[in-house]
Coordinates of C-alpha atoms in Angstrom, one line a residue:
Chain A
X102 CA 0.0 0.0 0.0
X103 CA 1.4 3.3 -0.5
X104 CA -0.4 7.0 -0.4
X105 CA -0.4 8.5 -3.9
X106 CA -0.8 12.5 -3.7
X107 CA -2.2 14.0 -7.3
X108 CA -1.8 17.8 -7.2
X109 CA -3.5 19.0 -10.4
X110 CA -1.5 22.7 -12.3
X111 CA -3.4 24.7 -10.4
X112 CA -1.9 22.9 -6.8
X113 CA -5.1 21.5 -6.3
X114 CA -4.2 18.2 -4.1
X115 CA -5.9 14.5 -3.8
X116 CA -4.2 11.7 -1.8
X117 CA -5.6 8.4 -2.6
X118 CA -4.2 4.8 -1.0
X119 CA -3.1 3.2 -3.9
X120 CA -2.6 -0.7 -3.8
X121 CA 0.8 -2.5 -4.5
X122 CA 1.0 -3.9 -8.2
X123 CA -1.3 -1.2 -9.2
X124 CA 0.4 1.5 -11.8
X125 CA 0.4 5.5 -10.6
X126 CA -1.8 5.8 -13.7
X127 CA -4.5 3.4 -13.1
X128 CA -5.1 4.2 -9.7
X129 CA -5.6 8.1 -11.1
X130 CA -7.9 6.7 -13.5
X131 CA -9.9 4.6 -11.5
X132 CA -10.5 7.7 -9.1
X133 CA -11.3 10.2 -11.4
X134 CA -8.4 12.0 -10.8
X135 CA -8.7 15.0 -14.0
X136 CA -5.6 15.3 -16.4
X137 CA -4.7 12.0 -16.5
X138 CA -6.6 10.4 -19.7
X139 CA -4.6 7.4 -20.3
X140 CA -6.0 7.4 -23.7
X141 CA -4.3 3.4 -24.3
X142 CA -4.7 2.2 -20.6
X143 CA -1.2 2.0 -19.9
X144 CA 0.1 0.4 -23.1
X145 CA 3.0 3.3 -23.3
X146 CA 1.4 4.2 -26.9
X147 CA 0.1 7.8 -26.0
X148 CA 1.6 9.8 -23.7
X149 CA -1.4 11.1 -22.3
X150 CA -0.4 10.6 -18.7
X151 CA 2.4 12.3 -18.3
X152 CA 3.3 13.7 -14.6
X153 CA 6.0 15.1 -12.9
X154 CA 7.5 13.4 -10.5
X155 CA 7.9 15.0 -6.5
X156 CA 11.9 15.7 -6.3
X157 CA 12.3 13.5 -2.8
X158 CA 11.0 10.7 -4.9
X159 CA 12.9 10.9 -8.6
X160 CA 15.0 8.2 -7.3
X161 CA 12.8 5.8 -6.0
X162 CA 10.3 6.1 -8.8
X163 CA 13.8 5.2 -11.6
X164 CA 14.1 6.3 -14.8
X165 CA 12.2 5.6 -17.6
X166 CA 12.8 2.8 -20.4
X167 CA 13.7 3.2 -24.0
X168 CA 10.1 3.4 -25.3
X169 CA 8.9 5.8 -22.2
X170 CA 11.8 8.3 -22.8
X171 CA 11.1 8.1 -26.9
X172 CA 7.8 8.9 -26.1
X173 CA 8.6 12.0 -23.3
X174 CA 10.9 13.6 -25.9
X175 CA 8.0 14.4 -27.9
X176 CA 5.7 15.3 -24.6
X177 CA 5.1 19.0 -24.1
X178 CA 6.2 20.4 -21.0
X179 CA 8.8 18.2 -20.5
X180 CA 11.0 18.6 -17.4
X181 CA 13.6 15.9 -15.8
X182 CA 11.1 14.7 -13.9
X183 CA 8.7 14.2 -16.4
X184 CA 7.4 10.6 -16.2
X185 CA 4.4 8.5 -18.2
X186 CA 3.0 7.4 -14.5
X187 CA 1.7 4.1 -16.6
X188 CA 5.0 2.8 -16.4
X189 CA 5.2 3.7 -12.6
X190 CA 4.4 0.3 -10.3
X191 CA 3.0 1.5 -6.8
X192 CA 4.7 -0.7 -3.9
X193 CA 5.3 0.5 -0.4
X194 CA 8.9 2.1 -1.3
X195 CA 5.9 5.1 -3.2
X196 CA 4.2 5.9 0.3
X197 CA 4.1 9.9 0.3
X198 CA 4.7 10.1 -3.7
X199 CA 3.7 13.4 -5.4
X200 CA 3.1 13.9 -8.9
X201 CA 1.7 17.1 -10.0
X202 CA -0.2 17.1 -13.5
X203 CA 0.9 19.3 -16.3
X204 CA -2.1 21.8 -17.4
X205 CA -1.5 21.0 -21.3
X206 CA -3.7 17.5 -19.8
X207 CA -6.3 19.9 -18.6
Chain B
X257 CA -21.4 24.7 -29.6
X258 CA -24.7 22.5 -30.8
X259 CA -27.9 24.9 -31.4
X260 CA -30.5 22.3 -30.8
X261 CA -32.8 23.7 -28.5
X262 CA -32.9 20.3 -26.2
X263 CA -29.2 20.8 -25.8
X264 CA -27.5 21.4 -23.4
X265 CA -28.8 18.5 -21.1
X266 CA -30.8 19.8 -17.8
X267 CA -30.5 18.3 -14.3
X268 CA -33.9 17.0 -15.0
X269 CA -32.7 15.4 -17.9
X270 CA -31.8 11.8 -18.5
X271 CA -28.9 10.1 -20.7
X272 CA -29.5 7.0 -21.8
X273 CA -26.4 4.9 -22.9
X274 CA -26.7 1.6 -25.0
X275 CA -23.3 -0.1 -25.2
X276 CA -21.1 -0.9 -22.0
X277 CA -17.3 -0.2 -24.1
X278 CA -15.0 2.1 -23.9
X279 CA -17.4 4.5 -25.7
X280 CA -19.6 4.6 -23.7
X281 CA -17.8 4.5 -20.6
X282 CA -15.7 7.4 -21.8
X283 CA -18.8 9.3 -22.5
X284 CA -20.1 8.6 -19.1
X285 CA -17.0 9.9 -17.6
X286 CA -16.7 13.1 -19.7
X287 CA -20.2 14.1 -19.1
X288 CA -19.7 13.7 -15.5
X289 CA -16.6 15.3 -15.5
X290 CA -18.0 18.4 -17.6
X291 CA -21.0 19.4 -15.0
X292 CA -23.9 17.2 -16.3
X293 CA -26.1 16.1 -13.6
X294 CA -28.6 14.7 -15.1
X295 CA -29.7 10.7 -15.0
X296 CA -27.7 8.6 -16.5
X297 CA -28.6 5.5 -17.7
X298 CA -25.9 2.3 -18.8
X299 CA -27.5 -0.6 -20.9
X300 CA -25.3 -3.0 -21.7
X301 CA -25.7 -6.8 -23.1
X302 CA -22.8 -8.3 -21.5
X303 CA -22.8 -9.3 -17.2
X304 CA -19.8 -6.8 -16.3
X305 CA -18.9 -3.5 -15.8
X306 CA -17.6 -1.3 -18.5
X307 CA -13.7 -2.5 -19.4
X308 CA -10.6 -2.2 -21.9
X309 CA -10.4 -4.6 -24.7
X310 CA -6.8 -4.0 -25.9
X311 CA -5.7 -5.9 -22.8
X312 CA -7.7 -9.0 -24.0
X313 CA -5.6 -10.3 -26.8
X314 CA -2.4 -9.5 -25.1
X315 CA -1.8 -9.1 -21.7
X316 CA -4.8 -10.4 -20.5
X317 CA -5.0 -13.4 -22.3
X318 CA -1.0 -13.9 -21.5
X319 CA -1.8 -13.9 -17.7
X320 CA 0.4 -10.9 -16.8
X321 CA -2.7 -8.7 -16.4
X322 CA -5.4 -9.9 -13.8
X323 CA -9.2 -9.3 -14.0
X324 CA -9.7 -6.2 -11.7
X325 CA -7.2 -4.2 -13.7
X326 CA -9.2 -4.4 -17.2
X327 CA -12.2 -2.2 -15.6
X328 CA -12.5 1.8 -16.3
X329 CA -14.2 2.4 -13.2
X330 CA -14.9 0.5 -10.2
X331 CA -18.6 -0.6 -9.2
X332 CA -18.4 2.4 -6.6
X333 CA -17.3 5.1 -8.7
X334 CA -21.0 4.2 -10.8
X335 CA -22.7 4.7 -7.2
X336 CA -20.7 7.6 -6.8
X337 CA -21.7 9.7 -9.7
X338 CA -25.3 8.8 -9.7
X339 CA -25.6 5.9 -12.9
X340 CA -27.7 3.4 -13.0
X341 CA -26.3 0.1 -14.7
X342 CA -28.4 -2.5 -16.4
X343 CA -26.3 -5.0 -17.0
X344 CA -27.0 -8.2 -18.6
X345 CA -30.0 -6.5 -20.8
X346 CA -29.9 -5.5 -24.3
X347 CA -31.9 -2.8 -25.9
X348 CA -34.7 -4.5 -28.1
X349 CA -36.3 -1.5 -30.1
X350 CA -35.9 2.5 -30.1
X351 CA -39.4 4.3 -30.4
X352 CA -38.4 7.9 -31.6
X353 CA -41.9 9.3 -31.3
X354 CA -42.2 8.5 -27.5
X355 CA -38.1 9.0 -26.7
X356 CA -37.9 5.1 -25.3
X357 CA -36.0 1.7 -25.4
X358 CA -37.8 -1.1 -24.6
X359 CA -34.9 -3.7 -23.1
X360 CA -34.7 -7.4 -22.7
X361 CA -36.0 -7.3 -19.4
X362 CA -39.4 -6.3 -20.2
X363 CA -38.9 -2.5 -18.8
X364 CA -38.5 0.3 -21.1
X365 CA -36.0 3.3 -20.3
X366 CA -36.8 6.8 -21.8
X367 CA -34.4 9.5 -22.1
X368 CA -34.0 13.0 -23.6
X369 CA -30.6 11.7 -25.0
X370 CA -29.4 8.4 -26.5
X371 CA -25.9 7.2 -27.2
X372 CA -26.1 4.2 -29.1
X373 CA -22.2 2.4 -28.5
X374 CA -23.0 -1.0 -29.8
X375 CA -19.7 -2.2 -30.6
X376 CA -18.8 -4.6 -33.4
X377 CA -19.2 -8.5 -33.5
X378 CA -16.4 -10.4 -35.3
X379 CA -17.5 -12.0 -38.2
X380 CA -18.7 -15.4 -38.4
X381 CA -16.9 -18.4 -40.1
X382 CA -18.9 -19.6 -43.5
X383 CA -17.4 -22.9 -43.0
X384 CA -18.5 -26.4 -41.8
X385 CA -17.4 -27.4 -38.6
X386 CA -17.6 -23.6 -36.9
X387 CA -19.7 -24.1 -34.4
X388 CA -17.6 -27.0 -32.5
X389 CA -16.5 -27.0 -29.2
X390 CA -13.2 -25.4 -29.0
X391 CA -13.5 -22.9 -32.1
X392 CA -13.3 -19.8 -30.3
X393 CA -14.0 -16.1 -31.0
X394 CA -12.0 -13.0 -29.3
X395 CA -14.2 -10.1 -28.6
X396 CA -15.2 -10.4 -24.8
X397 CA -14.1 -11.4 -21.9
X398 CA -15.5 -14.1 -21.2
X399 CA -14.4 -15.7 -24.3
X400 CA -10.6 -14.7 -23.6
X401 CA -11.8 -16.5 -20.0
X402 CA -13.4 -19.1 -22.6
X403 CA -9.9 -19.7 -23.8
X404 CA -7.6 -18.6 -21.5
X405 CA -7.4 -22.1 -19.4
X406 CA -7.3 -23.8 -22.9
X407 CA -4.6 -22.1 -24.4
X408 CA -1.7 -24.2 -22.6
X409 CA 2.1 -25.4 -23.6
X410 CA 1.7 -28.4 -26.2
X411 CA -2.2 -27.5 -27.3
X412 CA -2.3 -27.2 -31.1
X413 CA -4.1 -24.1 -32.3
X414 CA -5.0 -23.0 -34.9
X415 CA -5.9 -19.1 -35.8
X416 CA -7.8 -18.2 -38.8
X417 CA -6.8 -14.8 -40.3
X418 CA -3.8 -13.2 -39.8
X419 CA -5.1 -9.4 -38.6
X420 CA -4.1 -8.0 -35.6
X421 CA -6.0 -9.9 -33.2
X422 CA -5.0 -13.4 -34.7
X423 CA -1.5 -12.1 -34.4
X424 CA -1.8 -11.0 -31.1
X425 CA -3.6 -14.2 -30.1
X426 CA -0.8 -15.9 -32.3
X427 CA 2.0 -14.4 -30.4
X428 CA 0.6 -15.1 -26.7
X429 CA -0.2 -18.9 -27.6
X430 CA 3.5 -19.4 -29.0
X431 CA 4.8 -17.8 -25.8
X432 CA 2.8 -19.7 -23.8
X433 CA 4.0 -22.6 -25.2
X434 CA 1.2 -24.0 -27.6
X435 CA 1.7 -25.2 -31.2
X436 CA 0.5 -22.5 -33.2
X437 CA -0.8 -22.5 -36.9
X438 CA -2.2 -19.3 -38.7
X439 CA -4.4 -19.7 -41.9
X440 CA -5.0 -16.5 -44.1
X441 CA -6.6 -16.6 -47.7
X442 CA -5.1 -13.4 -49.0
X443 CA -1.3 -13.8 -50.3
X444 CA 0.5 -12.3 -46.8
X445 CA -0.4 -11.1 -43.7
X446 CA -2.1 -8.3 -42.7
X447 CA -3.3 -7.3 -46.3
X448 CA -6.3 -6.0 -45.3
X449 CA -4.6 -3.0 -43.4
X450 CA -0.7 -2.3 -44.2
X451 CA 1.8 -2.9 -46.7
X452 CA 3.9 -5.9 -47.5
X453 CA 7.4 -4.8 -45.9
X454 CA 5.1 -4.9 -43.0
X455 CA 3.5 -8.0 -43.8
X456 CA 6.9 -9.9 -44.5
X457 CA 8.5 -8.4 -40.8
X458 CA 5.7 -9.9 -38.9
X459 CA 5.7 -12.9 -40.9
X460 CA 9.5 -13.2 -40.3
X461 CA 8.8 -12.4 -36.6
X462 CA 6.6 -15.0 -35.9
X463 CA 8.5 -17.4 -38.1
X464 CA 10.9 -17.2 -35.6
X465 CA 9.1 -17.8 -32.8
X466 CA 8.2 -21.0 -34.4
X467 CA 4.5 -19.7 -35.5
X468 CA 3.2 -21.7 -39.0
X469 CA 2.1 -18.9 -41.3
X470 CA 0.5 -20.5 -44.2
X471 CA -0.6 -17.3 -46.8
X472 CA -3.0 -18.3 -49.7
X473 CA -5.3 -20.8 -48.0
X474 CA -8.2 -21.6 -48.2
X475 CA -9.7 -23.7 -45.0
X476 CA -12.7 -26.0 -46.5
X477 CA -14.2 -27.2 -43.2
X478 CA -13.4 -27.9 -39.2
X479 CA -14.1 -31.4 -38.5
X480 CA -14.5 -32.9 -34.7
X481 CA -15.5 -35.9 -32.8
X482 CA -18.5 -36.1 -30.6
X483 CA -18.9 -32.6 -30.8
X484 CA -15.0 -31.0 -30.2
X485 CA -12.6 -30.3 -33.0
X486 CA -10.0 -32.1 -34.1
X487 CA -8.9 -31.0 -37.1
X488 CA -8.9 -28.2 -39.7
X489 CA -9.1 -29.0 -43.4
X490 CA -7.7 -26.9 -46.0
X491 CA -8.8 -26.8 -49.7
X492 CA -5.8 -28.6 -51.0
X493 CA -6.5 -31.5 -48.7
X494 CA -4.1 -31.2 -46.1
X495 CA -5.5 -31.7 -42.5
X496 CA -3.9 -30.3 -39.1
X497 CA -4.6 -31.1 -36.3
X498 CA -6.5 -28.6 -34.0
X499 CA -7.2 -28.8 -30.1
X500 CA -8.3 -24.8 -30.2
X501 CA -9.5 -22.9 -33.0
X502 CA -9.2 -19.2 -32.7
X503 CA -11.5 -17.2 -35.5
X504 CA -10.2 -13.8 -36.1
X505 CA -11.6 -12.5 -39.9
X506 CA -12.6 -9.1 -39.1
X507 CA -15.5 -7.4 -37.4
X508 CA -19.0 -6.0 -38.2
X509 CA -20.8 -3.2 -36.5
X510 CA -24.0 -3.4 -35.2
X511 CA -26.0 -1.4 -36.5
X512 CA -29.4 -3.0 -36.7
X513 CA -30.8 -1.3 -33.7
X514 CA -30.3 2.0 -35.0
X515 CA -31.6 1.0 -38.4
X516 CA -34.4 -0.8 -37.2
X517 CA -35.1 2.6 -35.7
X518 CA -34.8 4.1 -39.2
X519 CA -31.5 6.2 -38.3
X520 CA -29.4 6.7 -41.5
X521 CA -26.9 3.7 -41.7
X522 CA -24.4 2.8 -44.2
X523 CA -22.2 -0.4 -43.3
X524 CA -22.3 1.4 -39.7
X525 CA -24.3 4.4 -38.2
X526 CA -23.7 7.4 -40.1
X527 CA -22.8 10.2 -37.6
X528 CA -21.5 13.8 -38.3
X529 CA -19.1 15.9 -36.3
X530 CA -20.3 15.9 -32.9
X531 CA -20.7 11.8 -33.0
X532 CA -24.5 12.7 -33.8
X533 CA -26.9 10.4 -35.9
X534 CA -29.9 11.5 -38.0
X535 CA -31.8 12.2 -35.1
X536 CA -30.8 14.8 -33.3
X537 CA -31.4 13.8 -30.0
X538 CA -29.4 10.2 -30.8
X539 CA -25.6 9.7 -30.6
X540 CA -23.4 7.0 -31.8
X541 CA -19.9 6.7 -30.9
X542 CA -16.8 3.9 -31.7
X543 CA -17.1 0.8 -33.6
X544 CA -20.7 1.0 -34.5
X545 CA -20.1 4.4 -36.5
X546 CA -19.4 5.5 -40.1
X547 CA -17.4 8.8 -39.5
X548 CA -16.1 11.8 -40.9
X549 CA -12.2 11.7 -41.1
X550 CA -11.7 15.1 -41.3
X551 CA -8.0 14.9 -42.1
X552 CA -8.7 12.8 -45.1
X553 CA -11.6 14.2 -46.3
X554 CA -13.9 11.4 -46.4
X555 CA -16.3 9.1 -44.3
X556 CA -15.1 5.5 -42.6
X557 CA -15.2 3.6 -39.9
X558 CA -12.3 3.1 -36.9
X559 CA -11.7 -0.2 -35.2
X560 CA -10.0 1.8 -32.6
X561 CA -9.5 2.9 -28.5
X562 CA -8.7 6.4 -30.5
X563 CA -12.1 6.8 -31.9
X564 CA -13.9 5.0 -29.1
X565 CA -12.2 7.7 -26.7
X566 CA -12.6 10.8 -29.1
X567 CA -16.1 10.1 -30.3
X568 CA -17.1 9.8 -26.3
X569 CA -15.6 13.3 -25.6
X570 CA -17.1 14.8 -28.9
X571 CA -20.9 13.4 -27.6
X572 CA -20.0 14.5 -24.2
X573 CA -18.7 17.8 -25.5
X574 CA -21.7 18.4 -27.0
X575 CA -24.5 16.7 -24.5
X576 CA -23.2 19.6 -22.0
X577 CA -22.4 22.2 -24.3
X578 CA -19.0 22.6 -24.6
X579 CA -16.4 23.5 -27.2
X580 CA -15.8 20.4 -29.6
X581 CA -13.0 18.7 -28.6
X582 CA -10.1 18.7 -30.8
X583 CA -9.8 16.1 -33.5
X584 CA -6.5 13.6 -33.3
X585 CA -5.6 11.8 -36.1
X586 CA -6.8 8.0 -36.2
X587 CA -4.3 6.1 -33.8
X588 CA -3.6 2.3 -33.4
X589 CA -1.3 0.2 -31.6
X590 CA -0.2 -3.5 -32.0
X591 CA 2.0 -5.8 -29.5
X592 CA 3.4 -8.6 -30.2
X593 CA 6.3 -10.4 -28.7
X594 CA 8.8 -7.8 -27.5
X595 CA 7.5 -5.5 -30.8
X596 CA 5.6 -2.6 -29.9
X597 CA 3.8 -1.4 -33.7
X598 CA 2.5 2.3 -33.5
X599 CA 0.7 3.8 -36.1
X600 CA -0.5 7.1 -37.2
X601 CA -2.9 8.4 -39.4
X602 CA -4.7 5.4 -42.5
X603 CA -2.3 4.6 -44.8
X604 CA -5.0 2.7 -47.2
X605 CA -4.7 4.7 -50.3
X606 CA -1.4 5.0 -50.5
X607 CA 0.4 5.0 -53.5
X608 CA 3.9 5.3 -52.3
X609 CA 5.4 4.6 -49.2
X610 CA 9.3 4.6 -48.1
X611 CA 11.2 2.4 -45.0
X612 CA 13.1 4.7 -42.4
X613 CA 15.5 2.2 -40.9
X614 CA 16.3 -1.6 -41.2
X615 CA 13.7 -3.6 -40.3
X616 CA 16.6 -6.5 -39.6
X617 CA 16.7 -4.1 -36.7
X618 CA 13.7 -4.9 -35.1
X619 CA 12.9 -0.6 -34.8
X620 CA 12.2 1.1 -38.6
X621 CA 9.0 2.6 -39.5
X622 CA 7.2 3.0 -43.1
X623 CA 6.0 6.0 -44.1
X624 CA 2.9 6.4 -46.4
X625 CA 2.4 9.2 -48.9
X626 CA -0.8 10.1 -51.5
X627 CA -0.2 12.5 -53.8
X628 CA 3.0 13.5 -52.5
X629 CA 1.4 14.0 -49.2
X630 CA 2.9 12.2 -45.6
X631 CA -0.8 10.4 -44.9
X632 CA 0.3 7.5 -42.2
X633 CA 3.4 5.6 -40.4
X634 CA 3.7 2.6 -39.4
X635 CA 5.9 2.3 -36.5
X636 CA 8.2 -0.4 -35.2
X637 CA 9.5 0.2 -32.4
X638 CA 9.9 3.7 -33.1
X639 CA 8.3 6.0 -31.1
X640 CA 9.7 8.9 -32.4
X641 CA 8.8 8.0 -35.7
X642 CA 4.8 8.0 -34.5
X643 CA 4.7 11.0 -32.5
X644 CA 5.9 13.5 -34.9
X645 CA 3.8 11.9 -38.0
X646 CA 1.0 12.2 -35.7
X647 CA 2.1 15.8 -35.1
X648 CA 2.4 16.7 -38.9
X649 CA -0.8 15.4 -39.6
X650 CA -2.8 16.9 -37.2
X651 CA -1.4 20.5 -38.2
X652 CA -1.7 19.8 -42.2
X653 CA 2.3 19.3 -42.7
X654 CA 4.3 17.3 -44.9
X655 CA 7.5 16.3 -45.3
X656 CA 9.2 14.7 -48.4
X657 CA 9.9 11.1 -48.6
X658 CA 13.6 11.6 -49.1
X659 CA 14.2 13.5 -46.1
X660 CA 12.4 11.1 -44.0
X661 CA 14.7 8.2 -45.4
X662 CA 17.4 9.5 -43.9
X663 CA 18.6 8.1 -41.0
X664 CA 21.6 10.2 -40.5
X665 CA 18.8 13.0 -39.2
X666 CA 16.7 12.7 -36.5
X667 CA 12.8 13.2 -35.9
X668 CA 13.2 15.8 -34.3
X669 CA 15.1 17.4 -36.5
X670 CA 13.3 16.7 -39.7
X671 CA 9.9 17.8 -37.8
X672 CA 11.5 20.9 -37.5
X673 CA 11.9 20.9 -41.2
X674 CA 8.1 20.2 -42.2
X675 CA 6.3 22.3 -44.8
X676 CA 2.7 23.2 -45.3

């Protein structure tokens, strides 16, 4: 289990629990968390659920594969913590993660 | 913004949705999302919540992705926002006069909007034999839990057409271990939908994974024992064995509802726009629709989570009255093995297309072109590849067949290089 924090571009925040195995992004999506479509549920094909990543956790979360970078380089907004939170497994290490959407998703 | 005068929706208003897909569930979600708070009404044939159907022929099926994970929403989150589910009940007849369905379970349901997201059926095999235990369809999920505890190391299968679900299907069975045979009239693989450099890479692929691919056959008839299949029989006599069939020749939309109710229908629901029928106060949205694809000027219909997802938001959009939503290009995506295919745009007018890469590689991408014009990619592995084509289409650019060829340049350079 781990407590997921969503803070939307305007710092609006929602902390949901968030079950181990489960992806950052289905957990947003399953909630109704706004600006996180998810357009392909999770198949890394759209980039529609890009987040950035709280600083205390960049480490923890890792850095993205081949095909997740490909597809960030071509996000808008893109900053070094810019993640697709599809391709981020929760697990207890995650308790107290923050991403914060970007408003291009809004 | 819509200038029918029953749009927007009131709060005293109901939406009635027929369809429990990704359409529908999308439209649900975006009309929630943008203020309606109206009734809302979900009809929908099958016994289980809205879900995602990619999963089902890959991930799903594989094992790797478990039950509770395919859903959009869970049970709550319908409780939550105030929608009543029928589950289990199909929508018999659409009276226009009177604004109702009459349903399967004896009830009719009015409403002061429709959605009609029926889906698509796969097409049924002409041939002797089809209805035997073990020939299988993949559409549902209960016949991907139909087939899942069948589809085990040493079964022999056999999958009819070679599309992108039998693929798919193809590609889990061999990695679970089963014998796997695909049949396919036409001369190569995926004719139907992409060219032959792709054909002859994913033949090649699953060649090498010790798939049998046999092109130009014809299969004359399934033949069982008390019931269950045993073999298939092709038209040149040969006979192989088959413990599973897996039937994958395409899809039809259902329509007949809609043109029961005399809506305007043309090898699928003709809608405009705004995902609106001939009756204003009806919607259609995803498989079940014939389109407009306004970046190729011309009507058609999208097996796709892209149209599913955009048509959902344009009904949405214009249930509550909100700026149309803006219009992507048609997007698809295949996995298979450790390939991810991405395309962008409908490459199937073409009339010349060039290869950016190797495909020995395993990562290239074809390009498509009409009339000089970039129209579609197919990309392998090759993310870049799909994004900006996507890009370019979307804002009307182009860019010429013998810049994109070179490799020695990368996307996002050449995007930068794009004309009008």
């Amino acid at each position: 289990m781990a407590k997921i924090t969503y803070i939307d571009h305007e710092g609006t925040e929602r902390e949901i629990e968030a079950k181990n195995g489960e992806t950052v992004m289905e957990v947003a999506v399953k909630n109704g968390v706004p600006g996180i479509d998810a357009d392909c549920g999770g198949a890394c094909a759209c980039a529609t659920c890009h987040v950035y990543v709280d600083e205390a956790f960049v480490d923890k979360v890792g850095s993205p594969e081949a095909m997740e970078q490909s597809m960030l380089d071509f996000a808008e907004n893109v900053k070094p913590n810019s993640r697709l939170c599809c391709q981020i497994n929760v697990s207890d290490a995650l308790d107290g993660l923050k991403v914060t959407t970007p408003e291009s998703q809004h | 913004m819509p200038s029918d005068g029953h749009l927007p929706l009131k709060e005293t208003d109901t939406l009635l949705v027929i369809g429990g897909g990704q359409a529908a569930a999308q439209t649900i979600a975006s009309a929630r999302q943008w203020g309606f708070g109206g009734k809302i009404h979900l009809i929908g044939d099958e016994d289980a919540l809205p879900y995602q159907r990619p999963p089902l022929s890959k991930a799903y099926l594989k094992g790797e992705m478990t039950e509770d994970r395919l859903y959009f929403k869970p049970a709550d989150w319908y409780a939550e926002q105030n929608v009543e589910l029928s589950l289990g009940v199909r929508a018999e007849t659409i009276d226009r006069a009177t604004q109702t369905v009459r349903l399967s379970n004896g009830t009719t349901a009015s409403y002061d909007a429709l959605l009609l997201a029926t889906g698509s059926r796969p097409r049924a095999l002409p041939t002797a034999g089809a209805t035997l235990e073990g020939v299988h369809e993949l559409r549902d999920l209960r016949d991907v839990d139909g087939l899942k505890p069948v589809v085990t190391s040493g079964q022999n299968m056999v999958i009819v057409g070679a599309g992108y679900i039998g693929l798919e299907a193809a590609a889990v069975a061999r990695q679970l271990g089963a014998n796997v045979t695909v049949l396919e009239m036409a001369p190569r693989v995926l004719a139907r939908v992409t060219s032959p450099v792709m054909s002859e890479f994913y033949t090649k692929l699953h060649e090498d994974h010790g798939v049998k691919i046999l092109t130009d056959t014809r299969l004359e008839r399934l033949t069982g024992t008390d019931g269950t299949i045993r073999s298939a029989e092709l038209s040149d006599g040969t006979r192989i064995e088959a413990d599973i069939v897996l039937v994958g020749i395409g899809v039809l939309p259902n329509q007949e509802l809609a043109e029961a109710a005399g809506l305007d229908c043309e090898g699928g629901i003709l809608v405009d726009e705004d995902a609106r029928t001939s009756d204003e106060r009806i919607f259609a949205a995803g498989d079940c629709t014939i389109r407009p694809l306004v970046h190729y000027g011309r009507m058609g219909r999208l097996e796709s989570v892209h149209n599913a997802i955009e048509q959902g938001k344009l009904v949405a959009a214009a249930l509550v009255g909100r700026e149309r939503p803006k219009l992507d290009v048609p997007w698809f995506w295949s996995d298979q093995y450790e390939v991810k295919l991405q395309i962008a745009g409908l490459s199937n007018d073409y009339d010349d297309y060039i290869v950016r890469g190797e495909p020995d590689s395993g990562s290239f991408a074809v390009f498509y072109f009409r009339a000089g014009r970039l129209i579609a990619v197919d990309a392998v592995n090759a993310a870049p590849e799909f994004i900006v084509t996507k890009k370019l289409i979307i804002s009307g650019q182009t860019l010429a067949p013998a810049l994109l060829q070179d490799t020695s340049v990368s996307m996002k350079e050449l995007a930068a290089l794009a004309a009008a």
